[in-house]
Short mmCIF file of C-alpha atoms in Angstrom, two decimals:
data_model
loop_
_atom_site.label_atom_id
_atom_site.label_comp_id
_atom_site.label_asym_id
_atom_site.label_seq_id
_atom_site.Cartn_x
_atom_site.Cartn_y
_atom_site.Cartn_z
CA MET A 1370 124.69 94.58 77.55
CA ASN A 1371 123.49 97.59 75.55
CA GLU A 1372 119.98 98.54 76.73
CA LEU A 1373 117.51 100.05 74.30
CA ASP A 1374 116.56 103.66 75.04
CA PRO A 1375 113.09 103.42 76.69
CA THR A 1376 112.04 106.67 75.00
CA LEU A 1377 112.85 105.43 71.48
CA GLY A 1378 109.75 104.73 69.39
CA VAL A 1379 110.24 101.24 67.99
CA TYR A 1380 106.85 99.52 68.13
CA GLY A 1381 104.18 99.95 65.49
CA ILE A 1382 100.56 100.38 66.53
CA ALA A 1383 99.69 96.70 66.01
CA THR A 1384 102.58 95.57 68.22
CA ALA A 1385 101.78 98.20 70.86
CA ALA A 1386 98.17 97.05 70.88
CA GLU A 1387 99.24 93.44 71.31
CA LEU A 1388 101.71 94.28 74.10
CA THR A 1389 99.09 96.25 76.04
CA GLY A 1390 96.00 94.18 75.31
CA LEU A 1391 94.30 97.23 73.82
CA ASN A 1392 93.04 97.63 70.30
CA PRO A 1393 94.60 100.09 67.84
CA GLN A 1394 91.52 102.32 67.86
CA THR A 1395 91.88 102.73 71.63
CA LEU A 1396 95.51 103.75 71.16
CA ARG A 1397 94.42 106.35 68.61
CA LEU A 1398 91.78 107.63 71.04
CA TYR A 1399 94.34 107.96 73.82
CA GLU A 1400 96.55 109.95 71.49
CA THR A 1401 93.64 112.21 70.51
CA ARG A 1402 92.88 112.79 74.20
CA GLY A 1403 96.52 113.64 74.95
CA ILE A 1404 97.19 110.64 77.17
CA LEU A 1405 100.36 109.96 75.20
CA VAL A 1406 102.02 111.16 72.03
CA PRO A 1407 103.89 108.42 70.20
CA ALA A 1408 106.82 109.30 67.98
CA ARG A 1409 106.21 109.42 64.25
CA THR A 1410 108.30 108.29 61.33
CA GLU A 1411 108.94 110.73 58.48
CA GLY A 1412 105.97 109.13 56.74
CA GLY A 1413 103.71 109.72 59.76
CA THR A 1414 103.56 106.15 61.10
CA ARG A 1415 103.16 105.95 64.88
CA ARG A 1416 106.06 104.44 66.80
CA TYR A 1417 105.55 103.56 70.45
CA SER A 1418 108.40 103.39 72.95
CA SER A 1419 108.83 101.15 75.97
CA ASN A 1420 107.83 104.15 78.09
CA ASP A 1421 104.66 104.52 76.00
CA ILE A 1422 103.83 100.84 76.54
CA ARG A 1423 104.27 101.24 80.30
CA ARG A 1424 102.08 104.35 80.28
CA LEU A 1425 99.35 102.55 78.32
CA LYS A 1426 99.38 99.71 80.84
CA ARG A 1427 99.14 102.22 83.69
CA VAL A 1428 96.15 103.88 81.99
CA ALA A 1429 94.44 100.51 81.62
CA GLY A 1430 95.01 99.82 85.31
CA LEU A 1431 93.59 103.17 86.38
CA LEU A 1432 90.56 102.72 84.15
CA GLY A 1433 90.09 99.28 85.69
CA ASP A 1434 90.15 100.94 89.10
CA GLY A 1435 87.19 103.09 88.07
CA LEU A 1436 88.77 106.33 86.89
CA ASN A 1437 87.64 107.91 83.65
CA LEU A 1438 90.15 108.71 80.90
CA ALA A 1439 90.62 112.34 81.96
CA GLY A 1440 91.20 111.28 85.56
CA ALA A 1441 93.67 108.59 84.52
CA GLY A 1442 95.58 111.14 82.43
CA ALA A 1443 95.70 113.56 85.35
CA VAL A 1444 96.94 110.87 87.75
CA LEU A 1445 99.67 109.82 85.31
CA ASP A 1446 100.78 113.42 84.79
CA LEU A 1447 100.97 113.94 88.55
CA GLN A 1448 102.89 110.69 89.05
CA ASP A 1449 105.34 111.66 86.30
CA ARG A 1450 105.86 115.11 87.84
CA ASN A 1451 106.36 113.52 91.26
CA ASP A 1452 109.01 111.21 89.79
CA GLU A 1453 110.80 114.21 88.25
CA LEU A 1454 110.76 116.09 91.55
CA GLN A 1455 112.01 113.03 93.43
CA ALA A 1456 114.91 112.68 90.99
CA GLN A 1457 115.79 116.37 91.47
CA ASN A 1458 115.59 115.96 95.23
CA ASP A 1459 117.89 112.92 95.10
CA THR A 1460 120.42 114.86 93.01
CA LEU A 1461 120.39 117.78 95.44
CA ARG A 1462 120.81 115.46 98.43
CA LYS A 1463 123.85 113.83 96.79
CA GLU A 1464 125.32 117.24 96.10
CA VAL A 1465 124.86 118.27 99.74
CA VAL A 1466 126.55 115.07 100.92
CA ALA A 1467 129.42 115.49 98.44
CA THR A 1468 130.07 119.18 99.12
CA GLY A 1469 128.81 119.61 102.65
CA HIS A 1470 126.44 122.42 101.69
CA ALA A 1471 123.41 123.13 99.57
CA PRO A 1472 123.95 124.48 96.05
CA SER A 1473 123.61 128.25 95.70
#
C-alpha cells in the first residue's frame, strides 16, 4: 500500500477545521501565532498536512490541560526537538552496533 506523505498539504482549511474540531478562524490565529505554518497553493490557499492535523490536535489537548497558546507552542516545539534528537540517537546506536565503534 502506498502511504500518503504526512508532510504533504492536502486538506483545505474547512476540512482541517472539521478534522480537528476547531473553527477556521482558530486555525488562522494559530498560523498568525506561529503554532504551525500550513503549505500554500500557488494561489495562496492554505493546505494542511496530516502532520499539521496531528499538531492542531496536540495544541487543543494542551490548551485543554490549562496551558496558554504560547506555552502550548513551546511544549510542541520541545517535543518535536526531542523526537529529532531521539531519532539521531537511534541512528548513532545502530551505527555503533553495525560497525563496533562510534562514528568519527
